[in-house]
Amino acid sequence: MADVTTTTEAQPSTPTRRRRGPTSLEVLCVVLLLAILFQSQLTQFFNVPELRTGSTIFVAVCVQALPFLLLGVLLSGLIAAYVPMGALRKALPGKPALAVPVAGIAGMALPGCECASVPLSRRLMQQGIAPAAALTFLLAAPAVNPIVLVATAVAFPGEPLMVLARFLGSFLTAVVMGWLWLRLGKAEWIAARALRHHEPKAGESKFTVFTETARHDLVEAGGFLVLGGVTSAALHVIVPASWMTSLGGQVVLGVIVMAVLAVVLALCSEADAFVVASLSMLPLLPRLVFLVVGPAVDVKLIAMQAGAFGRPFAARFAPLTFVVAILCAVGAGLLVFGGVR
C-alpha cells in the first residue's frame, strides 16, 4: 500500500490547460458569416421604418465621429511616445486656477469633436497635467475650435451674434467646470488606469509606443462610441418630431427640452448648428442652449468618459456639466442677445 502511494506521488502532475475564450475578431467573423447566411431573413426583419431610421442615425453618428476619434487617438499616441513626461505641465501656468483658462484657450487649437477630446485629455493627465486643466481642455476643444465657430456662422447667416454667444457660453462652461473641479473634485473619482503613464519597455521604440497607445485608445473609445450611437439612435426614434412645434412660445420649457435633446441626440459639434438652425419655430435662446450643452455632455460622451475615467467620475461630472452648461448658455444668450429672443 505504501509502494502504491509513493508511486502515485512520484508521478508528475498533468498541467491544467485553461480554456481560451473567443477573441473579438472571431466573434466578428461569426456575426458576418451569420449575416451572410440569413441575409434574406434579416432584410425582411429590418424592413420597418423605425428600424431603418434608427440604423441610419446610428451609422450617421458613428461616421461623423470616427474621423475625429481617429484624430484624437493619433494625437494621444504622439503625446505618449514623443512628448517627454512633464513637458506639457511646464507649458501651463504654475497656479492651477490660471492653468484652467489657459487650457480652455488651448482647446481652440484642436479642430475636432468630443470624441477626439476624451482620449486626448486622458493622455494629458498621464503627462502630468492637472485634472482640472485637462477637463477644461476636454470641454473647450469640441466647442470653441475654429471649425465649429465657422460652421455656426454658416448655419446662422442672419444671426452673427449666435457665434459670439456660442463661444462665450461654451468657453465659460469649460472654465467654470475646471474651477469647480479644483474646488470640489477628488482624485479617487478618476479611475487609476486613467492616470497610469505608460513606461516604455526595455528596447521598445517610440514608434511602437505610439502604435500600441493609439490602438489601445481606439479599441477602448470606439466601443463606447458604438454604445453611445446605439443609445442616440434609439432616442431619435422614440422622441416625436411634433413636440418641437409646441415649444415656439415657451422659452423656459424650450430651454429645458432643447438641453435634454442635446444630450440624447448626441450630434457632432461640427454638424449640430445646421440641425438646430432648421428649428426656426424656436427662439434663439433655446437653440443656443442646444449648441452649448451638446458638445459638453451627451450620451456618447458620457459613455466614453465612463470608459476613459471610470463610472464614478462620469456619474458626478456629467450631471454637473449639464447644469453648468445650461446656466452659462442662458447667461451668454441674455448678455449677447440683450434679452430673450
mmCIF file of C-alpha atoms in Angstrom:
data_model
loop_
_atom_site.group_PDB
_atom_site.id
_atom_site.type_symbol
_atom_site.label_atom_id
_atom_site.label_comp_id
_atom_site.label_asym_id
_atom_site.label_seq_id
_atom_site.Cartn_x
_atom_site.Cartn_y
_atom_site.Cartn_z
ATOM 1 C CA MET A 1 0.000 0.000 0.000
ATOM 2 C CA ALA A 2 2.889 2.286 0.806
ATOM 3 C CA ASP A 3 4.539 1.474 -2.534
ATOM 4 C CA VAL A 4 1.377 2.460 -4.389
ATOM 5 C CA THR A 5 1.206 5.760 -2.537
ATOM 6 C CA THR A 6 4.845 6.527 -3.234
ATOM 7 C CA THR A 7 4.437 5.725 -6.887
ATOM 8 C CA THR A 8 1.356 7.913 -7.135
ATOM 9 C CA GLU A 9 3.112 10.865 -5.508
ATOM 10 C CA ALA A 10 6.099 10.474 -7.767
ATOM 11 C CA GLN A 11 4.007 10.837 -10.903
ATOM 12 C CA PRO A 12 4.261 14.331 -12.376
ATOM 13 C CA SER A 13 1.049 16.306 -12.206
ATOM 14 C CA THR A 14 -0.605 16.969 -15.536
ATOM 15 C CA PRO A 15 -0.713 20.747 -16.229
ATOM 16 C CA THR A 16 -4.228 22.108 -16.461
ATOM 17 C CA ARG A 17 -4.906 23.999 -19.660
ATOM 18 C CA ARG A 18 -7.177 26.974 -19.345
ATOM 19 C CA ARG A 19 -9.847 27.245 -21.995
ATOM 20 C CA ARG A 20 -9.264 30.261 -24.199
ATOM 21 C CA GLY A 21 -12.341 32.363 -24.883
ATOM 22 C CA PRO A 22 -13.197 33.698 -28.354
ATOM 23 C CA THR A 23 -11.485 36.892 -29.415
ATOM 24 C CA SER A 24 -13.326 39.930 -30.749
ATOM 25 C CA LEU A 25 -12.100 39.127 -34.260
ATOM 26 C CA GLU A 26 -13.537 35.606 -34.086
ATOM 27 C CA VAL A 27 -16.870 36.953 -32.838
ATOM 28 C CA LEU A 28 -16.941 39.473 -35.697
ATOM 29 C CA CYS A 29 -16.263 36.725 -38.255
ATOM 30 C CA VAL A 30 -19.106 34.609 -36.837
ATOM 31 C CA VAL A 31 -21.505 37.559 -36.916
ATOM 32 C CA LEU A 32 -20.585 38.355 -40.520
ATOM 33 C CA LEU A 33 -20.999 34.702 -41.519
ATOM 34 C CA LEU A 34 -24.449 34.537 -39.908
ATOM 35 C CA ALA A 35 -25.420 37.807 -41.610
ATOM 36 C CA ILE A 36 -24.487 36.322 -44.997
ATOM 37 C CA LEU A 37 -26.328 33.057 -44.384
ATOM 38 C CA PHE A 38 -29.505 34.723 -43.137
ATOM 39 C CA GLN A 39 -29.394 37.765 -45.386
ATOM 40 C CA SER A 40 -32.950 37.431 -46.700
ATOM 41 C CA GLN A 41 -34.454 36.932 -43.223
ATOM 42 C CA LEU A 42 -32.549 39.929 -41.840
ATOM 43 C CA THR A 43 -33.685 42.107 -44.746
ATOM 44 C CA GLN A 44 -37.317 41.311 -44.006
ATOM 45 C CA PHE A 45 -36.842 41.856 -40.278
ATOM 46 C CA PHE A 46 -35.253 45.287 -40.690
ATOM 47 C CA ASN A 47 -37.757 46.408 -43.314
ATOM 48 C CA VAL A 48 -39.501 48.572 -40.697
ATOM 49 C CA PRO A 49 -39.490 52.388 -40.923
ATOM 50 C CA GLU A 50 -38.439 52.865 -37.280
ATOM 51 C CA LEU A 51 -35.582 50.380 -37.556
ATOM 52 C CA ARG A 52 -34.408 51.926 -40.833
ATOM 53 C CA THR A 53 -34.448 55.377 -39.229
ATOM 54 C CA GLY A 54 -32.600 54.170 -36.171
ATOM 55 C CA SER A 55 -29.954 52.337 -38.194
ATOM 56 C CA THR A 56 -29.427 55.393 -40.401
ATOM 57 C CA ILE A 57 -28.941 57.635 -37.365
ATOM 58 C CA PHE A 58 -26.590 55.124 -35.738
ATOM 59 C CA VAL A 59 -24.416 54.991 -38.845
ATOM 60 C CA ALA A 60 -24.501 58.801 -39.168
ATOM 61 C CA VAL A 61 -23.401 59.346 -35.559
ATOM 62 C CA CYS A 62 -20.539 56.864 -35.854
ATOM 63 C CA VAL A 63 -19.399 58.083 -39.283
ATOM 64 C CA GLN A 64 -19.460 61.713 -38.137
ATOM 65 C CA ALA A 65 -17.466 60.984 -35.010
ATOM 66 C CA LEU A 66 -14.990 58.372 -36.290
ATOM 67 C CA PRO A 67 -12.599 60.718 -38.169
ATOM 68 C CA PHE A 68 -12.253 62.941 -35.108
ATOM 69 C CA LEU A 69 -11.930 59.941 -32.825
ATOM 70 C CA LEU A 70 -9.039 58.771 -35.011
ATOM 71 C CA LEU A 71 -7.516 62.241 -34.794
ATOM 72 C CA GLY A 72 -7.783 62.148 -31.020
ATOM 73 C CA VAL A 73 -6.199 58.723 -30.578
ATOM 74 C CA LEU A 74 -3.384 59.581 -33.010
ATOM 75 C CA LEU A 75 -2.600 62.766 -31.080
ATOM 76 C CA SER A 76 -2.831 60.768 -27.866
ATOM 77 C CA GLY A 77 -0.313 58.252 -29.207
ATOM 78 C CA LEU A 78 2.035 61.004 -30.374
ATOM 79 C CA ILE A 79 1.968 62.658 -26.952
ATOM 80 C CA ALA A 80 2.607 59.358 -25.168
ATOM 81 C CA ALA A 81 5.524 58.441 -27.415
ATOM 82 C CA TYR A 82 7.271 61.681 -28.288
ATOM 83 C CA VAL A 83 6.425 64.263 -25.589
ATOM 84 C CA PRO A 84 8.693 63.972 -22.531
ATOM 85 C CA MET A 85 6.983 63.408 -19.210
ATOM 86 C CA GLY A 86 6.241 66.774 -17.592
ATOM 87 C CA ALA A 87 6.896 68.892 -20.682
ATOM 88 C CA LEU A 88 3.247 69.864 -21.113
ATOM 89 C CA ARG A 89 2.905 70.613 -17.424
ATOM 90 C CA LYS A 90 5.716 73.169 -17.695
ATOM 91 C CA ALA A 91 3.914 74.919 -20.559
ATOM 92 C CA LEU A 92 0.968 75.825 -18.312
ATOM 93 C CA PRO A 93 0.978 78.382 -15.502
ATOM 94 C CA GLY A 94 2.070 77.035 -12.159
ATOM 95 C CA LYS A 95 -1.119 78.095 -10.414
ATOM 96 C CA PRO A 96 -3.956 75.675 -11.236
ATOM 97 C CA ALA A 97 -6.521 78.482 -11.176
ATOM 98 C CA LEU A 98 -4.646 80.202 -14.022
ATOM 99 C CA ALA A 99 -3.917 76.952 -15.849
ATOM 100 C CA VAL A 100 -7.653 76.298 -16.273
ATOM 101 C CA PRO A 101 -8.457 79.270 -18.598
ATOM 102 C CA VAL A 102 -5.171 78.753 -20.459
ATOM 103 C CA ALA A 103 -6.191 75.134 -21.125
ATOM 104 C CA GLY A 104 -9.543 76.434 -22.373
ATOM 105 C CA ILE A 105 -7.798 78.723 -24.844
ATOM 106 C CA ALA A 106 -5.562 75.831 -25.926
ATOM 107 C CA GLY A 107 -8.708 73.891 -26.766
ATOM 108 C CA MET A 108 -9.357 76.303 -29.622
ATOM 109 C CA ALA A 109 -6.390 74.821 -31.489
ATOM 110 C CA LEU A 110 -7.864 71.296 -31.827
ATOM 111 C CA PRO A 111 -10.282 71.040 -34.778
ATOM 112 C CA GLY A 112 -12.196 68.039 -33.519
ATOM 113 C CA CYS A 113 -15.284 66.885 -31.685
ATOM 114 C CA GLU A 114 -15.793 65.490 -28.208
ATOM 115 C CA CYS A 115 -14.794 62.005 -29.372
ATOM 116 C CA ALA A 116 -11.274 63.289 -30.001
ATOM 117 C CA SER A 117 -11.001 65.262 -26.773
ATOM 118 C CA VAL A 118 -11.714 62.347 -24.400
ATOM 119 C CA PRO A 119 -8.646 60.175 -25.170
ATOM 120 C CA LEU A 120 -6.502 63.266 -25.594
ATOM 121 C CA SER A 121 -7.485 64.777 -22.240
ATOM 122 C CA ARG A 122 -6.761 61.468 -20.539
ATOM 123 C CA ARG A 123 -3.324 61.466 -22.124
ATOM 124 C CA LEU A 124 -2.767 64.995 -20.811
ATOM 125 C CA MET A 125 -3.487 63.764 -17.289
ATOM 126 C CA GLN A 126 -0.996 60.942 -17.762
ATOM 127 C CA GLN A 127 1.583 63.514 -18.819
ATOM 128 C CA GLY A 128 1.214 65.346 -15.529
ATOM 129 C CA ILE A 129 -1.365 67.985 -16.444
ATOM 130 C CA ALA A 130 -3.674 68.801 -13.533
ATOM 131 C CA PRO A 131 -7.071 67.093 -13.962
ATOM 132 C CA ALA A 132 -8.856 70.451 -13.750
ATOM 133 C CA ALA A 133 -6.888 71.808 -16.719
ATOM 134 C CA ALA A 134 -7.266 68.569 -18.710
ATOM 135 C CA LEU A 135 -11.028 68.527 -18.134
ATOM 136 C CA THR A 136 -11.252 72.176 -19.179
ATOM 137 C CA PHE A 137 -9.495 71.230 -22.404
ATOM 138 C CA LEU A 138 -11.896 68.295 -22.813
ATOM 139 C CA LEU A 139 -14.914 70.628 -22.735
ATOM 140 C CA ALA A 140 -13.409 73.522 -24.686
ATOM 141 C CA ALA A 141 -11.822 71.663 -27.610
ATOM 142 C CA PRO A 142 -15.041 70.401 -29.261
ATOM 143 C CA ALA A 143 -16.992 73.606 -28.636
ATOM 144 C CA VAL A 144 -14.811 76.638 -29.386
ATOM 145 C CA ASN A 145 -12.464 75.470 -32.132
ATOM 146 C CA PRO A 146 -12.497 77.446 -35.417
ATOM 147 C CA ILE A 147 -14.322 74.752 -37.425
ATOM 148 C CA VAL A 148 -17.285 74.761 -35.044
ATOM 149 C CA LEU A 149 -17.472 78.553 -34.981
ATOM 150 C CA VAL A 150 -17.305 78.823 -38.776
ATOM 151 C CA ALA A 151 -19.979 76.140 -39.132
ATOM 152 C CA THR A 152 -22.189 78.086 -36.727
ATOM 153 C CA ALA A 153 -21.723 81.282 -38.747
ATOM 154 C CA VAL A 154 -22.668 79.466 -41.960
ATOM 155 C CA ALA A 155 -25.721 77.854 -40.343
ATOM 156 C CA PHE A 156 -26.965 81.196 -38.951
ATOM 157 C CA PRO A 157 -26.163 83.701 -41.731
ATOM 158 C CA GLY A 158 -28.747 86.195 -40.467
ATOM 159 C CA GLU A 159 -27.705 85.934 -36.803
ATOM 160 C CA PRO A 160 -23.980 86.722 -36.476
ATOM 161 C CA LEU A 161 -24.361 87.163 -32.713
ATOM 162 C CA MET A 162 -25.066 83.432 -32.401
ATOM 163 C CA VAL A 163 -21.362 82.720 -32.993
ATOM 164 C CA LEU A 164 -20.317 85.063 -30.187
ATOM 165 C CA ALA A 165 -22.989 83.706 -27.843
ATOM 166 C CA ARG A 166 -21.946 80.109 -28.520
ATOM 167 C CA PHE A 167 -18.283 80.905 -27.954
ATOM 168 C CA LEU A 168 -18.942 82.691 -24.662
ATOM 169 C CA GLY A 169 -21.355 80.024 -23.374
ATOM 170 C CA SER A 170 -19.079 77.116 -24.252
ATOM 171 C CA PHE A 171 -15.871 78.764 -23.028
ATOM 172 C CA LEU A 172 -17.495 79.732 -19.735
ATOM 173 C CA THR A 173 -18.795 76.180 -19.315
ATOM 174 C CA ALA A 174 -15.304 74.726 -19.746
ATOM 175 C CA VAL A 175 -13.599 77.226 -17.417
ATOM 176 C CA VAL A 176 -16.279 77.077 -14.710
ATOM 177 C CA MET A 177 -16.163 73.272 -14.713
ATOM 178 C CA GLY A 178 -12.370 73.409 -14.398
ATOM 179 C CA TRP A 179 -12.581 75.744 -11.415
ATOM 180 C CA LEU A 180 -15.331 73.638 -9.835
ATOM 181 C CA TRP A 181 -13.135 70.551 -10.162
ATOM 182 C CA LEU A 182 -10.349 72.421 -8.393
ATOM 183 C CA ARG A 183 -12.763 73.210 -5.593
ATOM 184 C CA LEU A 184 -14.834 70.039 -5.354
ATOM 185 C CA GLY A 185 -13.088 67.310 -7.345
ATOM 186 C CA LYS A 186 -11.354 64.357 -5.718
ATOM 187 C CA ALA A 187 -8.587 62.264 -7.225
ATOM 188 C CA GLU A 188 -10.257 58.982 -6.241
ATOM 189 C CA TRP A 189 -13.216 59.773 -8.519
ATOM 190 C CA ILE A 190 -10.939 59.199 -11.523
ATOM 191 C CA ALA A 191 -10.049 55.587 -12.255
ATOM 192 C CA ALA A 192 -6.432 54.731 -11.534
ATOM 193 C CA ARG A 193 -5.938 53.371 -15.058
ATOM 194 C CA ALA A 194 -6.718 56.822 -16.486
ATOM 195 C CA LEU A 195 -3.739 58.342 -14.670
ATOM 196 C CA ARG A 196 -1.298 55.492 -15.219
ATOM 197 C CA HIS A 197 1.538 56.586 -17.507
ATOM 198 C CA HIS A 198 2.815 54.006 -19.980
ATOM 199 C CA GLU A 199 6.506 53.435 -19.385
ATOM 200 C CA PRO A 200 8.318 52.110 -22.473
ATOM 201 C CA LYS A 201 9.747 48.633 -22.046
ATOM 202 C CA ALA A 202 13.417 47.939 -22.493
ATOM 203 C CA GLY A 203 14.255 48.128 -26.189
ATOM 204 C CA GLU A 204 10.769 49.373 -27.110
ATOM 205 C CA SER A 205 10.914 52.059 -29.799
ATOM 206 C CA LYS A 206 8.899 55.286 -29.679
ATOM 207 C CA PHE A 207 7.017 54.239 -32.793
ATOM 208 C CA THR A 208 5.925 51.046 -31.039
ATOM 209 C CA VAL A 209 4.700 53.081 -28.079
ATOM 210 C CA PHE A 210 2.801 55.345 -30.498
ATOM 211 C CA THR A 211 1.092 52.487 -32.359
ATOM 212 C CA GLU A 212 0.249 50.491 -29.229
ATOM 213 C CA THR A 213 -1.150 53.544 -27.432
ATOM 214 C CA ALA A 214 -3.242 54.610 -30.418
ATOM 215 C CA ARG A 215 -4.530 51.053 -30.929
ATOM 216 C CA HIS A 216 -5.464 50.677 -27.262
ATOM 217 C CA ASP A 217 -7.263 54.040 -27.122
ATOM 218 C CA LEU A 218 -9.089 53.376 -30.385
ATOM 219 C CA VAL A 219 -10.394 49.979 -29.279
ATOM 220 C CA GLU A 220 -11.469 51.292 -25.880
ATOM 221 C CA ALA A 221 -13.035 54.562 -27.043
ATOM 222 C CA GLY A 222 -14.546 53.013 -30.177
ATOM 223 C CA GLY A 223 -16.580 50.530 -28.153
ATOM 224 C CA PHE A 224 -18.138 53.279 -26.070
ATOM 225 C CA LEU A 225 -18.741 55.364 -29.199
ATOM 226 C CA VAL A 226 -20.804 52.477 -30.615
ATOM 227 C CA LEU A 227 -22.716 52.235 -27.327
ATOM 228 C CA GLY A 228 -23.467 55.958 -27.450
ATOM 229 C CA GLY A 229 -24.505 55.704 -31.095
ATOM 230 C CA VAL A 230 -26.986 52.937 -30.329
ATOM 231 C CA THR A 231 -28.486 54.977 -27.466
ATOM 232 C CA SER A 232 -28.728 58.075 -29.634
ATOM 233 C CA ALA A 233 -30.420 56.163 -32.468
ATOM 234 C CA ALA A 234 -32.977 54.642 -30.102
ATOM 235 C CA LEU A 235 -33.845 58.008 -28.598
ATOM 236 C CA HIS A 236 -34.128 59.607 -32.035
ATOM 237 C CA VAL A 237 -36.852 57.117 -32.871
ATOM 238 C CA ILE A 238 -38.634 57.420 -29.541
ATOM 239 C CA VAL A 239 -38.839 61.254 -29.352
ATOM 240 C CA PRO A 240 -41.661 62.528 -31.640
ATOM 241 C CA ALA A 241 -40.687 65.367 -34.007
ATOM 242 C CA SER A 242 -44.099 67.016 -33.495
ATOM 243 C CA TRP A 243 -43.079 68.044 -29.979
ATOM 244 C CA MET A 244 -40.936 70.851 -31.387
ATOM 245 C CA THR A 245 -43.869 72.780 -32.799
ATOM 246 C CA SER A 246 -45.441 73.171 -29.347
ATOM 247 C CA LEU A 247 -42.375 74.931 -27.873
ATOM 248 C CA GLY A 248 -42.418 78.081 -30.010
ATOM 249 C CA GLY A 249 -43.799 80.466 -27.380
ATOM 250 C CA GLN A 250 -42.478 78.741 -24.227
ATOM 251 C CA VAL A 251 -38.904 79.872 -23.683
ATOM 252 C CA VAL A 252 -38.277 78.223 -20.310
ATOM 253 C CA LEU A 253 -39.734 74.902 -21.392
ATOM 254 C CA GLY A 254 -37.909 75.241 -24.708
ATOM 255 C CA VAL A 255 -34.581 75.692 -22.896
ATOM 256 C CA ILE A 256 -35.143 72.559 -20.801
ATOM 257 C CA VAL A 257 -36.323 70.439 -23.716
ATOM 258 C CA MET A 258 -33.511 71.540 -26.026
ATOM 259 C CA ALA A 259 -30.932 70.851 -23.302
ATOM 260 C CA VAL A 260 -32.271 67.316 -22.850
ATOM 261 C CA LEU A 261 -32.414 66.756 -26.610
ATOM 262 C CA ALA A 262 -28.803 67.902 -26.937
ATOM 263 C CA VAL A 263 -27.844 65.128 -24.538
ATOM 264 C CA VAL A 264 -29.875 62.354 -26.125
ATOM 265 C CA LEU A 265 -29.406 63.221 -29.815
ATOM 266 C CA ALA A 266 -25.576 63.252 -29.483
ATOM 267 C CA LEU A 267 -24.859 65.276 -32.621
ATOM 268 C CA CYS A 268 -21.298 66.032 -33.658
ATOM 269 C CA SER A 269 -20.276 69.579 -32.730
ATOM 270 C CA GLU A 270 -19.322 70.324 -36.357
ATOM 271 C CA ALA A 271 -22.849 69.468 -37.564
ATOM 272 C CA ASP A 272 -25.223 70.403 -34.738
ATOM 273 C CA ALA A 273 -25.546 74.050 -35.819
ATOM 274 C CA PHE A 274 -27.100 73.056 -39.161
ATOM 275 C CA VAL A 275 -29.626 70.818 -37.405
ATOM 276 C CA VAL A 276 -30.721 73.369 -34.820
ATOM 277 C CA ALA A 277 -30.795 76.211 -37.357
ATOM 278 C CA SER A 278 -33.655 74.424 -39.110
ATOM 279 C CA LEU A 279 -35.804 74.703 -35.971
ATOM 280 C CA SER A 280 -36.863 78.245 -36.846
ATOM 281 C CA MET A 281 -40.061 77.899 -34.799
ATOM 282 C CA LEU A 282 -37.941 78.150 -31.617
ATOM 283 C CA PRO A 283 -36.402 81.348 -30.167
ATOM 284 C CA LEU A 284 -32.639 81.792 -30.370
ATOM 285 C CA LEU A 285 -32.074 81.184 -26.651
ATOM 286 C CA PRO A 286 -33.259 77.534 -26.573
ATOM 287 C CA ARG A 287 -31.287 76.838 -29.734
ATOM 288 C CA LEU A 288 -28.186 78.374 -28.161
ATOM 289 C CA VAL A 289 -28.644 76.093 -25.137
ATOM 290 C CA PHE A 290 -28.678 73.121 -27.506
ATOM 291 C CA LEU A 291 -25.395 74.245 -29.085
ATOM 292 C CA VAL A 292 -23.660 74.765 -25.735
ATOM 293 C CA VAL A 293 -24.911 71.655 -23.930
ATOM 294 C CA GLY A 294 -24.397 69.199 -26.805
ATOM 295 C CA PRO A 295 -20.579 69.325 -27.078
ATOM 296 C CA ALA A 296 -20.244 69.339 -23.280
ATOM 297 C CA VAL A 297 -22.457 66.385 -22.340
ATOM 298 C CA ASP A 298 -24.307 63.830 -24.463
ATOM 299 C CA VAL A 299 -24.944 60.102 -24.299
ATOM 300 C CA LYS A 300 -21.926 59.056 -26.341
ATOM 301 C CA LEU A 301 -19.661 61.455 -24.453
ATOM 302 C CA ILE A 302 -20.920 60.134 -21.109
ATOM 303 C CA ALA A 303 -20.232 56.579 -22.268
ATOM 304 C CA MET A 304 -16.733 57.482 -23.441
ATOM 305 C CA GLN A 305 -15.970 59.353 -20.210
ATOM 306 C CA ALA A 306 -17.108 56.333 -18.196
ATOM 307 C CA GLY A 307 -14.774 54.151 -20.238
ATOM 308 C CA ALA A 308 -11.816 56.524 -20.015
ATOM 309 C CA PHE A 309 -12.113 57.838 -16.447
ATOM 310 C CA GLY A 310 -14.445 55.369 -14.736
ATOM 311 C CA ARG A 311 -18.128 55.317 -13.890
ATOM 312 C CA PRO A 312 -17.792 57.202 -10.564
ATOM 313 C CA PHE A 313 -16.277 60.115 -12.475
ATOM 314 C CA ALA A 314 -18.951 60.163 -15.188
ATOM 315 C CA ALA A 315 -21.771 59.874 -12.625
ATOM 316 C CA ARG A 316 -20.586 63.111 -10.978
ATOM 317 C CA PHE A 317 -19.080 65.049 -13.863
ATOM 318 C CA ALA A 318 -21.879 64.697 -16.432
ATOM 319 C CA PRO A 319 -24.825 65.969 -14.319
ATOM 320 C CA LEU A 320 -22.819 68.931 -13.032
ATOM 321 C CA THR A 321 -21.664 69.778 -16.552
ATOM 322 C CA PHE A 322 -25.281 69.628 -17.732
ATOM 323 C CA VAL A 323 -26.415 72.217 -15.154
ATOM 324 C CA VAL A 324 -23.397 74.487 -15.648
ATOM 325 C CA ALA A 325 -23.760 74.401 -19.447
ATOM 326 C CA ILE A 326 -27.420 75.437 -19.256
ATOM 327 C CA LEU A 327 -26.667 78.318 -16.889
ATOM 328 C CA CYS A 328 -23.700 79.541 -18.949
ATOM 329 C CA ALA A 329 -25.673 79.305 -22.197
ATOM 330 C CA VAL A 330 -28.609 81.246 -20.773
ATOM 331 C CA GLY A 331 -26.273 83.855 -19.292
ATOM 332 C CA ALA A 332 -24.363 84.271 -22.555
ATOM 333 C CA GLY A 333 -27.610 84.458 -24.526
ATOM 334 C CA LEU A 334 -29.114 87.155 -22.304
ATOM 335 C CA LEU A 335 -25.855 89.127 -22.461
ATOM 336 C CA VAL A 336 -25.283 88.887 -26.219
ATOM 337 C CA PHE A 337 -28.869 88.958 -27.445
ATOM 338 C CA GLY A 338 -29.901 91.644 -24.972
ATOM 339 C CA GLY A 339 -32.862 89.576 -23.756
ATOM 340 C CA VAL A 340 -34.932 86.540 -24.655
ATOM 341 C CA ARG A 341 -35.023 86.013 -28.428
#
